[in-house]
Amino acid sequence: MSTRRSTTTTLEEQQVPVKAKLAAAWTSFMFLYIYVDILAFYKPGTVDDILIGVVWEFDITQTWAITALTLLAIPIFMVVLSTTLPARANRIANLVVASIQVPFAAFNAVGELGGSWMYFYFLGVALELILLAVILRYAWTWPRTAPMTGRGDQPRP
């Protein structure tokens, strides 16, 4: 009679570098940011307004388009900067940019208060704010290396 041996093993838990976590969080943020706008096209009247040159309460002009592109470019560049900047500059950039994005995201929800699609926009903004909180936490808790003692390469206890 043979005995059955368990062949299950524990999965290896590999550390993900903070830079990769930040880039992934900014990428996820961008997907939400973009898809909320894309799905909003299905809101009745939105496409009609766009065709006559209006978005929300703004006239579609080159200035509006440049402003929109600039606002979209900020989190897009954070994906790249999160993987390329040195740790100290990276941490500061993520803390500053994510902090600035928080009120900007909240402003988008306030514009929809009482509107027929309020719950949709509030969900989108809430998910964006969760990702911004994750980015702020990763940046704020960035691991530090132990200072060197000056005696070889042994860190201080």
mmCIF file of C-alpha atoms in Angstrom:
data_model
loop_
_atom_site.group_PDB
_atom_site.id
_atom_site.type_symbol
_atom_site.label_atom_id
_atom_site.label_comp_id
_atom_site.label_asym_id
_atom_site.label_seq_id
_atom_site.Cartn_x
_atom_site.Cartn_y
_atom_site.Cartn_z
ATOM 1 C CA MET A 1 0.000 0.000 0.000
ATOM 2 C CA SER A 2 1.470 3.309 -0.980
ATOM 3 C CA THR A 3 1.119 6.461 1.054
ATOM 4 C CA ARG A 4 0.102 9.627 -0.631
ATOM 5 C CA ARG A 5 2.553 12.487 -0.180
ATOM 6 C CA SER A 6 1.462 16.049 -0.357
ATOM 7 C CA THR A 7 3.003 17.716 -3.376
ATOM 8 C CA THR A 8 1.821 21.194 -2.527
ATOM 9 C CA THR A 9 4.492 23.736 -1.912
ATOM 10 C CA THR A 10 4.383 27.237 -0.644
ATOM 11 C CA LEU A 11 4.449 29.801 -3.406
ATOM 12 C CA GLU A 12 7.459 32.057 -3.400
ATOM 13 C CA GLU A 13 6.612 35.619 -2.382
ATOM 14 C CA GLN A 14 8.966 37.933 -4.260
ATOM 15 C CA GLN A 15 9.488 41.529 -3.249
ATOM 16 C CA VAL A 16 8.200 44.030 -5.812
ATOM 17 C CA PRO A 17 10.359 47.165 -5.973
ATOM 18 C CA VAL A 18 8.635 50.375 -4.869
ATOM 19 C CA LYS A 19 9.306 51.901 -8.288
ATOM 20 C CA ALA A 20 7.344 49.087 -9.968
ATOM 21 C CA LYS A 21 4.493 49.417 -7.451
ATOM 22 C CA LEU A 22 4.275 53.151 -8.103
ATOM 23 C CA ALA A 23 4.344 52.717 -11.892
ATOM 24 C CA ALA A 24 1.611 50.062 -11.650
ATOM 25 C CA ALA A 25 -0.523 52.299 -9.425
ATOM 26 C CA TRP A 26 -0.135 55.282 -11.791
ATOM 27 C CA THR A 27 -0.996 53.017 -14.742
ATOM 28 C CA SER A 28 -4.133 51.810 -12.963
ATOM 29 C CA PHE A 29 -4.993 55.418 -12.125
ATOM 30 C CA MET A 30 -4.660 56.324 -15.809
ATOM 31 C CA PHE A 31 -6.966 53.485 -16.866
ATOM 32 C CA LEU A 32 -9.645 54.725 -14.454
ATOM 33 C CA TYR A 33 -9.068 58.349 -15.425
ATOM 34 C CA ILE A 34 -9.494 57.557 -19.108
ATOM 35 C CA TYR A 35 -12.291 54.996 -18.847
ATOM 36 C CA VAL A 36 -14.481 57.259 -16.728
ATOM 37 C CA ASP A 37 -14.253 59.780 -19.566
ATOM 38 C CA ILE A 38 -14.834 57.152 -22.261
ATOM 39 C CA LEU A 39 -17.836 55.619 -20.498
ATOM 40 C CA ALA A 40 -19.262 59.117 -19.976
ATOM 41 C CA PHE A 41 -19.729 59.320 -23.766
ATOM 42 C CA TYR A 42 -22.692 56.961 -23.264
ATOM 43 C CA LYS A 43 -24.445 59.534 -21.086
ATOM 44 C CA PRO A 44 -27.362 60.854 -23.148
ATOM 45 C CA GLY A 45 -26.576 64.201 -24.743
ATOM 46 C CA THR A 46 -22.794 64.026 -24.267
ATOM 47 C CA VAL A 47 -21.923 63.309 -27.888
ATOM 48 C CA ASP A 48 -24.453 65.893 -29.075
ATOM 49 C CA ASP A 49 -22.763 68.513 -26.871
ATOM 50 C CA ILE A 50 -19.334 67.524 -28.191
ATOM 51 C CA LEU A 51 -20.572 67.832 -31.771
ATOM 52 C CA ILE A 52 -21.666 71.429 -31.114
ATOM 53 C CA GLY A 53 -18.353 72.178 -29.401
ATOM 54 C CA VAL A 54 -19.128 71.951 -25.682
ATOM 55 C CA VAL A 55 -17.724 69.699 -22.952
ATOM 56 C CA TRP A 56 -19.513 70.004 -19.630
ATOM 57 C CA GLU A 57 -19.738 73.817 -19.505
ATOM 58 C CA PHE A 58 -16.593 74.560 -21.479
ATOM 59 C CA ASP A 59 -16.316 75.469 -25.146
ATOM 60 C CA ILE A 60 -14.059 73.088 -27.053
ATOM 61 C CA THR A 61 -11.170 75.283 -28.156
ATOM 62 C CA GLN A 62 -7.485 74.761 -28.687
ATOM 63 C CA THR A 63 -6.898 76.184 -25.183
ATOM 64 C CA TRP A 64 -9.336 73.637 -23.725
ATOM 65 C CA ALA A 65 -7.627 70.813 -25.656
ATOM 66 C CA ILE A 66 -4.137 71.905 -24.519
ATOM 67 C CA THR A 67 -5.341 72.129 -20.920
ATOM 68 C CA ALA A 68 -6.960 68.681 -21.094
ATOM 69 C CA LEU A 69 -3.842 67.162 -22.666
ATOM 70 C CA THR A 70 -1.615 68.762 -20.035
ATOM 71 C CA LEU A 71 -3.788 67.439 -17.209
ATOM 72 C CA LEU A 72 -3.756 63.949 -18.743
ATOM 73 C CA ALA A 73 0.002 64.086 -19.346
ATOM 74 C CA ILE A 74 0.817 64.567 -15.655
ATOM 75 C CA PRO A 75 -0.171 61.063 -14.469
ATOM 76 C CA ILE A 76 1.056 59.590 -17.769
ATOM 77 C CA PHE A 77 4.533 60.977 -17.113
ATOM 78 C CA MET A 78 4.376 59.711 -13.531
ATOM 79 C CA VAL A 79 4.354 56.152 -14.886
ATOM 80 C CA VAL A 80 7.718 56.811 -16.551
ATOM 81 C CA LEU A 81 9.152 58.990 -13.788
ATOM 82 C CA SER A 82 8.279 56.380 -11.155
ATOM 83 C CA THR A 83 10.559 53.902 -12.881
ATOM 84 C CA THR A 84 13.399 56.238 -13.863
ATOM 85 C CA LEU A 85 13.937 58.885 -11.190
ATOM 86 C CA PRO A 86 16.379 58.243 -8.345
ATOM 87 C CA ALA A 87 14.680 57.188 -5.098
ATOM 88 C CA ARG A 88 14.734 60.555 -3.304
ATOM 89 C CA ALA A 89 13.449 62.572 -6.290
ATOM 90 C CA ASN A 90 10.986 59.789 -7.084
ATOM 91 C CA ARG A 91 9.535 59.849 -3.570
ATOM 92 C CA ILE A 92 9.149 63.632 -3.605
ATOM 93 C CA ALA A 93 7.620 63.694 -7.103
ATOM 94 C CA ASN A 94 5.074 61.022 -6.182
ATOM 95 C CA LEU A 95 4.120 62.729 -2.928
ATOM 96 C CA VAL A 96 3.696 66.120 -4.614
ATOM 97 C CA VAL A 97 1.895 64.997 -7.775
ATOM 98 C CA ALA A 98 -0.455 62.548 -6.022
ATOM 99 C CA SER A 99 -1.301 65.231 -3.439
ATOM 100 C CA ILE A 100 -2.150 67.690 -6.226
ATOM 101 C CA GLN A 101 -4.255 65.073 -8.034
ATOM 102 C CA VAL A 102 -6.450 64.472 -4.948
ATOM 103 C CA PRO A 103 -8.297 67.827 -5.040
ATOM 104 C CA PHE A 104 -8.402 67.712 -8.842
ATOM 105 C CA ALA A 105 -10.169 64.327 -8.714
ATOM 106 C CA ALA A 106 -12.527 65.579 -5.991
ATOM 107 C CA PHE A 107 -13.381 68.633 -8.131
ATOM 108 C CA ASN A 108 -14.575 66.291 -10.884
ATOM 109 C CA ALA A 109 -17.060 64.696 -8.467
ATOM 110 C CA VAL A 110 -18.350 68.028 -7.135
ATOM 111 C CA GLY A 111 -19.297 69.059 -10.663
ATOM 112 C CA GLU A 112 -21.725 66.133 -10.790
ATOM 113 C CA LEU A 113 -23.498 66.685 -7.452
ATOM 114 C CA GLY A 114 -27.203 66.129 -7.952
ATOM 115 C CA GLY A 115 -26.725 65.047 -11.562
ATOM 116 C CA SER A 116 -28.365 61.971 -13.040
ATOM 117 C CA TRP A 117 -24.978 60.233 -13.364
ATOM 118 C CA MET A 118 -23.712 61.274 -9.936
ATOM 119 C CA TYR A 119 -23.178 57.695 -8.675
ATOM 120 C CA PHE A 120 -21.119 56.785 -11.741
ATOM 121 C CA TYR A 121 -18.829 59.792 -11.307
ATOM 122 C CA PHE A 122 -18.585 59.330 -7.538
ATOM 123 C CA LEU A 123 -17.545 55.686 -8.006
ATOM 124 C CA GLY A 124 -14.924 56.680 -10.581
ATOM 125 C CA VAL A 125 -13.548 59.427 -8.336
ATOM 126 C CA ALA A 126 -13.605 57.163 -5.261
ATOM 127 C CA LEU A 127 -11.566 54.521 -7.106
ATOM 128 C CA GLU A 128 -9.120 57.193 -8.325
ATOM 129 C CA LEU A 129 -8.764 58.502 -4.749
ATOM 130 C CA ILE A 130 -8.064 54.990 -3.463
ATOM 131 C CA LEU A 131 -5.252 54.617 -6.007
ATOM 132 C CA LEU A 132 -3.868 58.053 -5.110
ATOM 133 C CA ALA A 133 -3.899 57.008 -1.437
ATOM 134 C CA VAL A 134 -1.988 53.841 -2.380
ATOM 135 C CA ILE A 135 0.560 55.961 -4.295
ATOM 136 C CA LEU A 136 0.947 58.326 -1.345
ATOM 137 C CA ARG A 137 1.408 55.379 1.031
ATOM 138 C CA TYR A 138 4.033 53.692 -1.173
ATOM 139 C CA ALA A 139 5.942 56.955 -1.536
ATOM 140 C CA TRP A 140 5.624 57.926 2.135
ATOM 141 C CA THR A 141 6.743 54.503 3.410
ATOM 142 C CA TRP A 142 9.565 54.097 0.873
ATOM 143 C CA PRO A 143 12.064 51.694 2.506
ATOM 144 C CA ARG A 144 15.320 53.197 3.686
ATOM 145 C CA THR A 145 18.738 51.607 3.813
ATOM 146 C CA ALA A 146 20.553 51.365 7.114
ATOM 147 C CA PRO A 147 23.344 53.942 7.563
ATOM 148 C CA MET A 148 26.897 52.650 7.248
ATOM 149 C CA THR A 149 29.130 52.521 10.343
ATOM 150 C CA GLY A 150 32.370 53.292 8.567
ATOM 151 C CA ARG A 151 33.773 49.857 9.468
ATOM 152 C CA GLY A 152 33.627 47.914 6.244
ATOM 153 C CA ASP A 153 30.219 47.452 4.741
ATOM 154 C CA GLN A 154 28.283 46.400 7.836
ATOM 155 C CA PRO A 155 25.172 48.471 8.554
ATOM 156 C CA ARG A 156 24.535 49.686 12.074
ATOM 157 C CA PRO A 157 22.375 47.390 14.212
#
